[in-house]
PDB file of C-alpha atoms in Angstrom:
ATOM      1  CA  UNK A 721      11.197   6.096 -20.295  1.00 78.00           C
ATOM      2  CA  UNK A 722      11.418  10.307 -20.352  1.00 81.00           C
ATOM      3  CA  UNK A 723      11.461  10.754 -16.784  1.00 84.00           C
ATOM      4  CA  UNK A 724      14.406  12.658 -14.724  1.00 86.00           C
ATOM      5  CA  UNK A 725      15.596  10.770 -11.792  1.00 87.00           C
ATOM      6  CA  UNK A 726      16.699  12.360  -8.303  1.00 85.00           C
ATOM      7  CA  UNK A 727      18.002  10.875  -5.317  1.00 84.00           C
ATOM      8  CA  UNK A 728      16.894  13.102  -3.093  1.00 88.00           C
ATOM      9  CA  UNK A 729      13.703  14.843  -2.590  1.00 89.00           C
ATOM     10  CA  UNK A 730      13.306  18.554  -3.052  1.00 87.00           C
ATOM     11  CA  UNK A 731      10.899  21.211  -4.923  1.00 84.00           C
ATOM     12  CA  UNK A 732      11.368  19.917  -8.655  1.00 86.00           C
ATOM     13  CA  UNK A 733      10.674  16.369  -7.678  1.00 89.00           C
ATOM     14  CA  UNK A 734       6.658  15.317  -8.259  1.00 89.00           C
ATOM     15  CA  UNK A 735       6.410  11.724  -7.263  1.00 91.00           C
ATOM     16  CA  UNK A 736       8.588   9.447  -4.675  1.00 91.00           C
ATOM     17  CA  UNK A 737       8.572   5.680  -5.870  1.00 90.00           C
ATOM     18  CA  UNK A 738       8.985   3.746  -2.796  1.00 86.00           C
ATOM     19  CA  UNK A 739       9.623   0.443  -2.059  1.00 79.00           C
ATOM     20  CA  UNK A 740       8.440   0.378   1.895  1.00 77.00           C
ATOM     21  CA  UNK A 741       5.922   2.598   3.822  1.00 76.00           C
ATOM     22  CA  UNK A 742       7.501   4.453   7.150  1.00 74.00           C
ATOM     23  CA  UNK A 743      10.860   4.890   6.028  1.00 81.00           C
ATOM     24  CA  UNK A 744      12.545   8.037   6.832  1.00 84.00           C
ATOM     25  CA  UNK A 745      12.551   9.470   3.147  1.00 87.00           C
ATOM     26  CA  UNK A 746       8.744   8.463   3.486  1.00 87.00           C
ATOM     27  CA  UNK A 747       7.974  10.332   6.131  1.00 86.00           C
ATOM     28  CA  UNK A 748       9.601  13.623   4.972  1.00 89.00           C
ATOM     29  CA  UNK A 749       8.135  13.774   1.415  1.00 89.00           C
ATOM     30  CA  UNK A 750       4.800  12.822   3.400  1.00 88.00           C
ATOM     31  CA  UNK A 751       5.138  15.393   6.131  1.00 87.00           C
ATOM     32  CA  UNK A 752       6.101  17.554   2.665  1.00 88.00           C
ATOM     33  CA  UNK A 753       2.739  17.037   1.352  1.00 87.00           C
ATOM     34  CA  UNK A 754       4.339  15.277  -1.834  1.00 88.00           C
ATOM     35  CA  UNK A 755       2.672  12.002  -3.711  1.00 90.00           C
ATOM     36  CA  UNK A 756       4.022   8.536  -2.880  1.00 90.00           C
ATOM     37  CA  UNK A 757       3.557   5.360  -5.069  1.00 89.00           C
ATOM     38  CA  UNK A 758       4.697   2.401  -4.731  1.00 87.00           C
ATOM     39  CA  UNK A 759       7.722   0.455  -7.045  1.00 85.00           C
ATOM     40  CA  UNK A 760       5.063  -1.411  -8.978  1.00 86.00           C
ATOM     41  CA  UNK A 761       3.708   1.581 -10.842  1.00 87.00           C
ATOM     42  CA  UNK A 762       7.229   2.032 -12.692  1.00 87.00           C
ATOM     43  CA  UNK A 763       7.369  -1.673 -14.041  1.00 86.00           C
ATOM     44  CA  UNK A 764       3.930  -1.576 -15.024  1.00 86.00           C
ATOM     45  CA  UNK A 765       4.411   1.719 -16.769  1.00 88.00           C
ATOM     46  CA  UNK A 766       7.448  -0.146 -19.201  1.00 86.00           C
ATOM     47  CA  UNK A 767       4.880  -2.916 -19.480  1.00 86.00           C
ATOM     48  CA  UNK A 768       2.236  -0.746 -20.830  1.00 87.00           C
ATOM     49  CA  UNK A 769       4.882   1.941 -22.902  1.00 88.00           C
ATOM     50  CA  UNK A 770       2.765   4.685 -21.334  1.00 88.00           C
ATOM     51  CA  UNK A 771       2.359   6.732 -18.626  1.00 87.00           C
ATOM     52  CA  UNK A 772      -0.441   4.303 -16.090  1.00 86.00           C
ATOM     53  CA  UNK A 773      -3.300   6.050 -13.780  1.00 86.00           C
ATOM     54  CA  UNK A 774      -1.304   6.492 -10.379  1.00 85.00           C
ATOM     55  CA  UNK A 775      -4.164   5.745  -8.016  1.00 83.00           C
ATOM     56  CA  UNK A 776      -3.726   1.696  -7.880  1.00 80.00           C
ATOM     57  CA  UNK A 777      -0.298   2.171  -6.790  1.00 85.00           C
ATOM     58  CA  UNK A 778      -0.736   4.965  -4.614  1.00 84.00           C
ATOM     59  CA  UNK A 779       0.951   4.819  -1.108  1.00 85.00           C
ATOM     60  CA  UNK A 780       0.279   8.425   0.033  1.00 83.00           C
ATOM     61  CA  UNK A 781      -1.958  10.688  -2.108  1.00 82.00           C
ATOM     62  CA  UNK A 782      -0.159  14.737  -1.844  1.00 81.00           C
ATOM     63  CA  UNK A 783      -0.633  17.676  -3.749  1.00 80.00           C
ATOM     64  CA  UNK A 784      -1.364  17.113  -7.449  1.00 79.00           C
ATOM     65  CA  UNK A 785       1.925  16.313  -9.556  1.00 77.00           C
ATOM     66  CA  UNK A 786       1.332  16.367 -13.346  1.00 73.00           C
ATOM     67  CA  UNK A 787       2.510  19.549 -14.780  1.00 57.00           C
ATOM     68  CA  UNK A 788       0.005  21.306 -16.459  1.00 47.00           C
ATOM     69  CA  UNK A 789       0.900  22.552 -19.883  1.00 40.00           C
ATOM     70  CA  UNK A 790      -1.346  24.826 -22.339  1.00 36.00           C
ATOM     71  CA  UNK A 791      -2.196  22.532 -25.698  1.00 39.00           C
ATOM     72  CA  UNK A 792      -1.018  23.581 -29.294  1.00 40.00           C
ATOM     73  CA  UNK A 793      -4.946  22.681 -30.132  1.00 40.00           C
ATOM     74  CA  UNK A 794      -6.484  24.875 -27.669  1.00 39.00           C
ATOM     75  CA  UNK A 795      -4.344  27.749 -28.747  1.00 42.00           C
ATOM     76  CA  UNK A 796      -5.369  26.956 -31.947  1.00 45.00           C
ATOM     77  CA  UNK A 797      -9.105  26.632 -31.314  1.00 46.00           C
ATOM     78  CA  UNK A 798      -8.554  30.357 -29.797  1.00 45.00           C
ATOM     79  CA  UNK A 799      -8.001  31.720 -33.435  1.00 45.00           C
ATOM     80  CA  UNK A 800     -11.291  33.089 -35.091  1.00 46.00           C
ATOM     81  CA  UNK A 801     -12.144  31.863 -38.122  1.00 46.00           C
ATOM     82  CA  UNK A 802     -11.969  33.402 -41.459  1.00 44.00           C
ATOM     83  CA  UNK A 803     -14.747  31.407 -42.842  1.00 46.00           C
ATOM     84  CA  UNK A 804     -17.553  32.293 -40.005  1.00 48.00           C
ATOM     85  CA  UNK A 805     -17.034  36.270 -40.904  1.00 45.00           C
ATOM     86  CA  UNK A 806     -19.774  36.381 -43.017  1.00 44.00           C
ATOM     87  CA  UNK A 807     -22.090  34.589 -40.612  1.00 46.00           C
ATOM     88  CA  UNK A 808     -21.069  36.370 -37.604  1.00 46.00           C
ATOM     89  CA  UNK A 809     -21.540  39.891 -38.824  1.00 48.00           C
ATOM     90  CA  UNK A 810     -25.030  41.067 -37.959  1.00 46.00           C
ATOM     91  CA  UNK A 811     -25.707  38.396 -35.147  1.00 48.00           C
ATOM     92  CA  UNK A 812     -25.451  39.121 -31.792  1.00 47.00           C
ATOM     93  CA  UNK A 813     -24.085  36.915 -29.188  1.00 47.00           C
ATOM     94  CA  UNK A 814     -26.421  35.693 -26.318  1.00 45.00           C
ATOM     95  CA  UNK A 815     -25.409  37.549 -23.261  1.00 45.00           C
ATOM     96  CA  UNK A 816     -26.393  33.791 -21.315  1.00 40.00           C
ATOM     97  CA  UNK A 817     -24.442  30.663 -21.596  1.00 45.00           C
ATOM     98  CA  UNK A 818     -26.025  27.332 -22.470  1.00 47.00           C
ATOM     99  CA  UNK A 819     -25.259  24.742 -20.299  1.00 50.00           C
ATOM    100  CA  UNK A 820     -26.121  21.261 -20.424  1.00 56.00           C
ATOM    101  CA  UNK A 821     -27.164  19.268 -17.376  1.00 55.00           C
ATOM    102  CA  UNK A 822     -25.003  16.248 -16.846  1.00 58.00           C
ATOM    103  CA  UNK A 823     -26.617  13.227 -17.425  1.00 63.00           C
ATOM    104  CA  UNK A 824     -27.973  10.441 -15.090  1.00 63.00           C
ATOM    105  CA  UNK A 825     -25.258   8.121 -16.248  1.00 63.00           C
ATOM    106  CA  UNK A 826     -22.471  10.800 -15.726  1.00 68.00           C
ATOM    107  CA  UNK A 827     -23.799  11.741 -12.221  1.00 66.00           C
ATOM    108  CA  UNK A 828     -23.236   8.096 -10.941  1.00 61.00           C
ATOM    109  CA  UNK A 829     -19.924   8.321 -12.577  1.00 69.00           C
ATOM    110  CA  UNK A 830     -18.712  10.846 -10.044  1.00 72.00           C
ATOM    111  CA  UNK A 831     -20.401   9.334  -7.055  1.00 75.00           C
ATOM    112  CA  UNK A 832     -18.814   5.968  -7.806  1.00 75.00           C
ATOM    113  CA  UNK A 833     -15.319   8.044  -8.405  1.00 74.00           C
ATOM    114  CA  UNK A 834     -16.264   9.202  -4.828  1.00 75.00           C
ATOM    115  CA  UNK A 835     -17.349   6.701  -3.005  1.00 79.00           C
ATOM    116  CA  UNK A 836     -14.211   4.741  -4.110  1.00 86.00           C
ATOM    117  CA  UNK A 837     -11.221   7.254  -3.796  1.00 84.00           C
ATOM    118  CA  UNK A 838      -7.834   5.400  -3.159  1.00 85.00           C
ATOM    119  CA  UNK A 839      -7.922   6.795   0.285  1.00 83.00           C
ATOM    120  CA  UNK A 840     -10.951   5.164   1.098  1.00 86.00           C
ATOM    121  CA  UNK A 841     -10.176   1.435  -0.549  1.00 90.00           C
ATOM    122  CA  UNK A 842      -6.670   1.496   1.438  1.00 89.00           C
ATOM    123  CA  UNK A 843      -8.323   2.380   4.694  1.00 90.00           C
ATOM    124  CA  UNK A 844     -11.364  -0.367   3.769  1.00 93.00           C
ATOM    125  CA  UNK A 845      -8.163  -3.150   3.247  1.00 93.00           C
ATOM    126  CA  UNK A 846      -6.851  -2.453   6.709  1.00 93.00           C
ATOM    127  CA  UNK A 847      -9.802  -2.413   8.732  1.00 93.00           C
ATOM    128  CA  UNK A 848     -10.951  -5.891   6.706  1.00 94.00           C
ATOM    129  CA  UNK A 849      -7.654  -7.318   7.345  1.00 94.00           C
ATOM    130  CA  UNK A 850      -8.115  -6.465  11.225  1.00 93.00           C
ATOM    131  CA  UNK A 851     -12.043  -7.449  11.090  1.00 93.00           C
ATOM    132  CA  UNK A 852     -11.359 -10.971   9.691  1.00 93.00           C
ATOM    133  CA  UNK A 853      -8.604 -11.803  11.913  1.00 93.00           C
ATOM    134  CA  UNK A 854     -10.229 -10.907  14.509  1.00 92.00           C
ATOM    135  CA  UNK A 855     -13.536 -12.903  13.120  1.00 91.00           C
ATOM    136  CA  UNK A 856     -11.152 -16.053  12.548  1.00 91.00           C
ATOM    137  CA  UNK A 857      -9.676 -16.140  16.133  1.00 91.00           C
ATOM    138  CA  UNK A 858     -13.460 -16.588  17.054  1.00 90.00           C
ATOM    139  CA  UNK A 859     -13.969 -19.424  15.441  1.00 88.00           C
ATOM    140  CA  UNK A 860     -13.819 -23.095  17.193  1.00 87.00           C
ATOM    141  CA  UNK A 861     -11.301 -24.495  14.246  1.00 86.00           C
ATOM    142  CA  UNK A 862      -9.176 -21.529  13.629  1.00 85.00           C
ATOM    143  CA  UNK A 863      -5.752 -21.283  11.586  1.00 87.00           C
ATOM    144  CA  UNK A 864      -2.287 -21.262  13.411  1.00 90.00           C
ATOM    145  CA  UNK A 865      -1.298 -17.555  14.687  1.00 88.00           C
ATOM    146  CA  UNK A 866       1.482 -17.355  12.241  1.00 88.00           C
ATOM    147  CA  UNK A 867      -0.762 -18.167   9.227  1.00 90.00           C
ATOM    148  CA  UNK A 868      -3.850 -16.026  10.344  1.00 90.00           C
ATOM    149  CA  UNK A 869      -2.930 -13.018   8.805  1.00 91.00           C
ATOM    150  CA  UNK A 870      -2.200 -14.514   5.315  1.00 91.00           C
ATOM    151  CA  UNK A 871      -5.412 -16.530   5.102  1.00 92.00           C
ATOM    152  CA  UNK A 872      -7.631 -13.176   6.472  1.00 93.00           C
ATOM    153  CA  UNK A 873      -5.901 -11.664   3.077  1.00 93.00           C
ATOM    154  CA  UNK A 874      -6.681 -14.623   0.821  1.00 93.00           C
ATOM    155  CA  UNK A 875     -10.236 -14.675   1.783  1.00 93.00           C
ATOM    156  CA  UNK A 876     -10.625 -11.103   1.657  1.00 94.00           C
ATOM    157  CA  UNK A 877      -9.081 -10.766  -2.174  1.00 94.00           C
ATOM    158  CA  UNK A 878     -11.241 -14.226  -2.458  1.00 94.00           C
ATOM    159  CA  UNK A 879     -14.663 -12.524  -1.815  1.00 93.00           C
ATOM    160  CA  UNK A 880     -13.369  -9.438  -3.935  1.00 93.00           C
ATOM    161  CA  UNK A 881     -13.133 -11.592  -6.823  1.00 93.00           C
ATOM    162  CA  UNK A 882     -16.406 -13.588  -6.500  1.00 92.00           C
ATOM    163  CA  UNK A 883     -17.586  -9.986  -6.406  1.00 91.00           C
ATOM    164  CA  UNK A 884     -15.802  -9.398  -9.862  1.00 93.00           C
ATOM    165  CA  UNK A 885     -17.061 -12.487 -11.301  1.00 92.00           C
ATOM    166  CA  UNK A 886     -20.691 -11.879 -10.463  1.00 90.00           C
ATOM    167  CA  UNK A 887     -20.812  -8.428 -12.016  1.00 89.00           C
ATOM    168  CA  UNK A 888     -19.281  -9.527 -14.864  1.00 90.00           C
ATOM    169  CA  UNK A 889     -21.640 -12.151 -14.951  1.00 89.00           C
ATOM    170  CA  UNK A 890     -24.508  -9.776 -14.676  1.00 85.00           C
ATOM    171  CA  UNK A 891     -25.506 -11.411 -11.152  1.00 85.00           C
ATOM    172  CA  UNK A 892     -27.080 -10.302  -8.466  1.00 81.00           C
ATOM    173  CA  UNK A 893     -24.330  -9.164  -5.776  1.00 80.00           C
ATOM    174  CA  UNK A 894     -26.541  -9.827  -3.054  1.00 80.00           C
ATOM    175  CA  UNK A 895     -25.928 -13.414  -3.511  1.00 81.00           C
ATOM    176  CA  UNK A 896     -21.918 -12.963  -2.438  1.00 82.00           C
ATOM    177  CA  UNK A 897     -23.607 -10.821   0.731  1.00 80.00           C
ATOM    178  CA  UNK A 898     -25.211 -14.149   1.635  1.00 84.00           C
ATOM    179  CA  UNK A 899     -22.488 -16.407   1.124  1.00 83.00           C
ATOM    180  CA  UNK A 900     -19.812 -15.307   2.884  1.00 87.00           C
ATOM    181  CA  UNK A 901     -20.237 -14.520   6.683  1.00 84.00           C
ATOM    182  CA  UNK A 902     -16.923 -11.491   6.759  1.00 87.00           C
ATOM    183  CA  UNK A 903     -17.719  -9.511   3.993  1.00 90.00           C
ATOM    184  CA  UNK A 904     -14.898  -6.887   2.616  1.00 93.00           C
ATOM    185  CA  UNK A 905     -16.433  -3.117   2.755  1.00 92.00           C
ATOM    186  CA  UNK A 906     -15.606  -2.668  -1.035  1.00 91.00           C
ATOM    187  CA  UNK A 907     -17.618  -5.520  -1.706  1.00 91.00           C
ATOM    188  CA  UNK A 908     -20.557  -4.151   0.190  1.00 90.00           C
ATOM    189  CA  UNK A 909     -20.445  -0.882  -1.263  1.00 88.00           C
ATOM    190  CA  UNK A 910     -20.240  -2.435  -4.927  1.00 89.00           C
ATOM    191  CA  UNK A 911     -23.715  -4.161  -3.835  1.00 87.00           C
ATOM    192  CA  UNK A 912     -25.459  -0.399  -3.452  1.00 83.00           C
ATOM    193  CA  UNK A 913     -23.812   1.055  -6.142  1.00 82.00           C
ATOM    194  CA  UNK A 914     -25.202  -2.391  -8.122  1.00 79.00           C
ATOM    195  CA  UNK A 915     -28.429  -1.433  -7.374  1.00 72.00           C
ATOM    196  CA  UNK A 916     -28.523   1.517  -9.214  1.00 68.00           C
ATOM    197  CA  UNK A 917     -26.857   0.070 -12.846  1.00 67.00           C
ATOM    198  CA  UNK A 918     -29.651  -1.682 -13.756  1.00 62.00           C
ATOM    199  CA  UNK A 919     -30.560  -1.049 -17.527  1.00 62.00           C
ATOM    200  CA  UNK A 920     -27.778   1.332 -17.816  1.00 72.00           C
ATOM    201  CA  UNK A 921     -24.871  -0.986 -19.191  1.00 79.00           C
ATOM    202  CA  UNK A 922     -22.381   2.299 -19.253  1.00 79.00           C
ATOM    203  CA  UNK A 923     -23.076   2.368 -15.537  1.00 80.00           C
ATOM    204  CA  UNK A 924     -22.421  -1.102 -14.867  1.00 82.00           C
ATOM    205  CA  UNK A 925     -19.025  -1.460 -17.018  1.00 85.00           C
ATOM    206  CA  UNK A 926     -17.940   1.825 -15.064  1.00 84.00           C
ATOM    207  CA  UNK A 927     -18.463  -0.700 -11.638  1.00 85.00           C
ATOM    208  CA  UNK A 928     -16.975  -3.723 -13.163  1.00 89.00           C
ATOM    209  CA  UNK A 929     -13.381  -1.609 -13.299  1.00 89.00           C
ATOM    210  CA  UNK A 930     -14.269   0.111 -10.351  1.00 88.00           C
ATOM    211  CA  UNK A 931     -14.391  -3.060  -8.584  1.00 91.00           C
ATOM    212  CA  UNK A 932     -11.050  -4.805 -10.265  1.00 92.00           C
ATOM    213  CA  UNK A 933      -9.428  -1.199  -9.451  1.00 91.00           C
ATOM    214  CA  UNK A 934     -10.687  -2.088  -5.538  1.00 92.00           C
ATOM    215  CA  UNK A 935      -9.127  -5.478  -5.616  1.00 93.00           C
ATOM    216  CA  UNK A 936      -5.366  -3.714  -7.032  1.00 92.00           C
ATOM    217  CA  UNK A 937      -5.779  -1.771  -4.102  1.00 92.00           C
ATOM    218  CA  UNK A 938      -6.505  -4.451  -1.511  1.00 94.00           C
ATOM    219  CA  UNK A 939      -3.618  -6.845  -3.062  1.00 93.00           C
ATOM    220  CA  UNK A 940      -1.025  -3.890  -3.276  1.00 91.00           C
ATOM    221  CA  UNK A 941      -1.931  -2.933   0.797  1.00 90.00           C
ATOM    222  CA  UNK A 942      -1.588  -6.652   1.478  1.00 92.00           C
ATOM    223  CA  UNK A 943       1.828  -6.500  -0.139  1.00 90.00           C
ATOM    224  CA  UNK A 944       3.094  -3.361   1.473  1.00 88.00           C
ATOM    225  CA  UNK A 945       2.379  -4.795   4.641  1.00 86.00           C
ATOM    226  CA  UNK A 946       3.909  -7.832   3.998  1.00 87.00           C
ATOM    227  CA  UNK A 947       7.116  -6.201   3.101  1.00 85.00           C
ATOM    228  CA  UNK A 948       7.507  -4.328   5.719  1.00 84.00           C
ATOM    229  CA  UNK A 949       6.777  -7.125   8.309  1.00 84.00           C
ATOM    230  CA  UNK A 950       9.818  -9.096   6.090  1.00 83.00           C
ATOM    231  CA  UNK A 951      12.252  -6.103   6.550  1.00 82.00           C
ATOM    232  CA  UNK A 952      11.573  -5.586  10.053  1.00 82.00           C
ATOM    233  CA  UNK A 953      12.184  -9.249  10.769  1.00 81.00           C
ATOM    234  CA  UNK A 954      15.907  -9.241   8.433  1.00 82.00           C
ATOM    235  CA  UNK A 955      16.366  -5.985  11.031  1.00 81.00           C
ATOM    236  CA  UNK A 956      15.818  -7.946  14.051  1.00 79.00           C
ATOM    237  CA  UNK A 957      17.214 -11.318  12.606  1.00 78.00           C
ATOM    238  CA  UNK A 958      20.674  -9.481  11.818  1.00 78.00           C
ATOM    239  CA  UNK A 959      20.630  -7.266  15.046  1.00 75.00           C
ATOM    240  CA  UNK A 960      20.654 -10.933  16.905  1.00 71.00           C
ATOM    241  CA  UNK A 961      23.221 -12.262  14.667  1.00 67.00           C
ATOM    242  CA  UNK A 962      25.758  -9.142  15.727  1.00 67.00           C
ATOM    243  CA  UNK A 963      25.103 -10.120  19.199  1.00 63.00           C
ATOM    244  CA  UNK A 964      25.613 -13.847  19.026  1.00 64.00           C
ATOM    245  CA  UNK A 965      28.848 -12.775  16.687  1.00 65.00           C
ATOM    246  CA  UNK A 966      30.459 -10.859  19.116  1.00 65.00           C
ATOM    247  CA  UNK A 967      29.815 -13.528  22.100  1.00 62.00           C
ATOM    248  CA  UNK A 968      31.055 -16.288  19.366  1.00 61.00           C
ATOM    249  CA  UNK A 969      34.196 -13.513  18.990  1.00 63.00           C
ATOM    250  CA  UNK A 970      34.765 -13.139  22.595  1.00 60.00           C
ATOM    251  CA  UNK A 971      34.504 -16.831  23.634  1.00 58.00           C
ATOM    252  CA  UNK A 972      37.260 -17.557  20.902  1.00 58.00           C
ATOM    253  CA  UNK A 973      39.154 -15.238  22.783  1.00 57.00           C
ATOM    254  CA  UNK A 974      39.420 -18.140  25.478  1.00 54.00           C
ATOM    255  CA  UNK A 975      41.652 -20.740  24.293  1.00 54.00           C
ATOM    256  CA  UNK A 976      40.857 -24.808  25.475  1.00 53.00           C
ATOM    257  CA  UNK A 977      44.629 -25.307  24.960  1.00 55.00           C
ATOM    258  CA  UNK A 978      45.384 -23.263  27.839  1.00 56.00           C
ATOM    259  CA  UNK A 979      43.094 -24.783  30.452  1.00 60.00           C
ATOM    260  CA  UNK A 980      45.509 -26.073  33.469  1.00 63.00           C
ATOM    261  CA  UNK A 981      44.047 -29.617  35.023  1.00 70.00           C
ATOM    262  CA  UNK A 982      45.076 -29.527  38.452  1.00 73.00           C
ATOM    263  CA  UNK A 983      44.615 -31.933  41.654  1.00 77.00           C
ATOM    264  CA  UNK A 984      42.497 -31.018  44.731  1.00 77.00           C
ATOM    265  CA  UNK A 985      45.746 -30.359  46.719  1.00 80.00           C
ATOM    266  CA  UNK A 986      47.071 -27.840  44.084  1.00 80.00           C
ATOM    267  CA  UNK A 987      43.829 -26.245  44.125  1.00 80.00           C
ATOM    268  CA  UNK A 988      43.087 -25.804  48.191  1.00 79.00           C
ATOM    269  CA  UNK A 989      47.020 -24.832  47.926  1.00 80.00           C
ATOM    270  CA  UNK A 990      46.306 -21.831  45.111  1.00 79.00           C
ATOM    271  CA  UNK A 991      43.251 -20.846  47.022  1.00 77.00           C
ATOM    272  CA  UNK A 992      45.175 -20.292  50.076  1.00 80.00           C
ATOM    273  CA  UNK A 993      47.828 -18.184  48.220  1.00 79.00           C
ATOM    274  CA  UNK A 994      44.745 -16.523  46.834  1.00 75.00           C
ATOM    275  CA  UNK A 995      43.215 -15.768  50.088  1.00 73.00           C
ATOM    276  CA  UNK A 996      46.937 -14.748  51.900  1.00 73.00           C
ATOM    277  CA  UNK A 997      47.607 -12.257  49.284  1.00 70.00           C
ATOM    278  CA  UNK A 998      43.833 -10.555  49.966  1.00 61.00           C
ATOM    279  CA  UNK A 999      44.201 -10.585  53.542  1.00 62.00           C
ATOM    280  CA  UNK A1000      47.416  -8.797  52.855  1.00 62.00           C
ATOM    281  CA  UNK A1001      46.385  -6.501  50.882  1.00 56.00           C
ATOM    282  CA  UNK A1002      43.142  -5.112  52.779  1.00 52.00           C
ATOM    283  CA  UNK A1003      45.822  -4.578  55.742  1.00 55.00           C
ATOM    284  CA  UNK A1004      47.729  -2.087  54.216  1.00 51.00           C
TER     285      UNK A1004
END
């Protein structure tokens, strides 16, 4: 797809695809400063045929890594123009520049960019996950332990959907506030920011994808985590597996078909001869 691949990490390199948070090549293009996303960015780049926004896929945001490069059209637009001569001669330039105030509509553009930074949604997923379990163990008729995690997820992503629905629906948000008793922080931060779109429909469609961006978030943290819980389990899995190998390997050592059946005599008798040769030997 164009891009140059390297192994390893080093000052050309701009973006680590990664397949599992807290590994060590992880931690040194983090500790590096560098920008981290996760595998599913590349396949949905050869889905697209173009180069996808990296912040739904980010795992560690770092210092900025597009390469800047100077357009043929802006060098172009630098070029005065032959046909304005005539107008420019004899009019002066105005020593102030004209600026125009961003509009209303722009302004809430940056503060939902803002108030929904990548950082922020992955931190929000975490500390739901860890809310709802923690809200489901209180419960009289909770799930088993080993499910508790996955249903906290499903009814997280659940209530980020509803969320989804009801803006595009044009409903009021507050009505997911009051039906669900754990709400997600990304869905109670769409209800402010909901509050402020009315009669602007630019506004609201910015906080419709603003809100499906929050759920690609949520879904790839979920994922991340679940992966790395599945690795560290094949770890400990195949680290018990060496161990029971190498007592299966040293109890083969012992072959059945040389185990001696002997009477009691024999026995007291080789127990003396035992004992004799001890007694013996502690003398001298």
């Amino acid at each position: 797809m164009g891009a140059k691949y390297q192994p390893d990490w080093n000052s050309e390199s701009t973006l680590l695809i990664c397949a599992f948070s807290n590994t060590p090549k992880f931690r040194q293009v983090e500790a590096d400063n560098g920008t981290i996303v996760s595998k599913e960015w590349i396949t949905e780049c050869y889905k697209q045929q173009k180069l996808v926004e990296i912040e739904t896929y980010l795992m560690h945001a770092g210092k900025p890594w597009k390469r800047q490069s100077v357009s043929h059209e802006s060098s172009q637009d630098q070029k005065p123009s032959t046909s304005r001569k005539s107008q420019t001669r004899g009019e002066k330039s105005s020593p102030f520049k004209t600026t125009t105030a961003p509009s209303s509509e722009e302004v809430h553009s940056d503060k939902v960019k803002d108030g929904f930074s990548p950082y922020k949604v992955k931190k929000w997923a975490i500390d739901d996950l860890n809310r709802t379990i923690s809200w489901l163990e209180n419960q009289d008729e909770r799930p088993e332990p080993h499910e508790m995690k996955k249903i906290a997820a499903e009814g997280i992503l659940t209530c980020l959907q509803d969320a989804i629905d009801s803006l595009n629906q044009g409903q009021d948000m507050r009505q997911i506030t009051e039906q669900w008793e754990c709400i997600p922080r990304a869905v109670e931060e769409l209800a402010k920011f909901d509050g402020s779109c009315v009669g602007s429909a630019t506004m609201h469609k910015d906080l419709c994808k603003q809100a499906a961006t929050c759920k690609q978030i949520y879904e790839l943290e979920y994922r991340n985590r679940e992966d790395d819980e599945l690795s560290k389990k094949k770890e400990q899995q195949t680290r018990v597996s060496g161990k029971a190998g190498g007592a299966a390997k040293d109890a083969a050592a012992y072959d059945s078909d040389d185990t001696v059946e002997m009477t009691e005599e024999e026995i007291n008798h080789a127990y003396n001869a035992v004992a004799s040769t001890v007694r013996n030997t502690k003398r001298v």
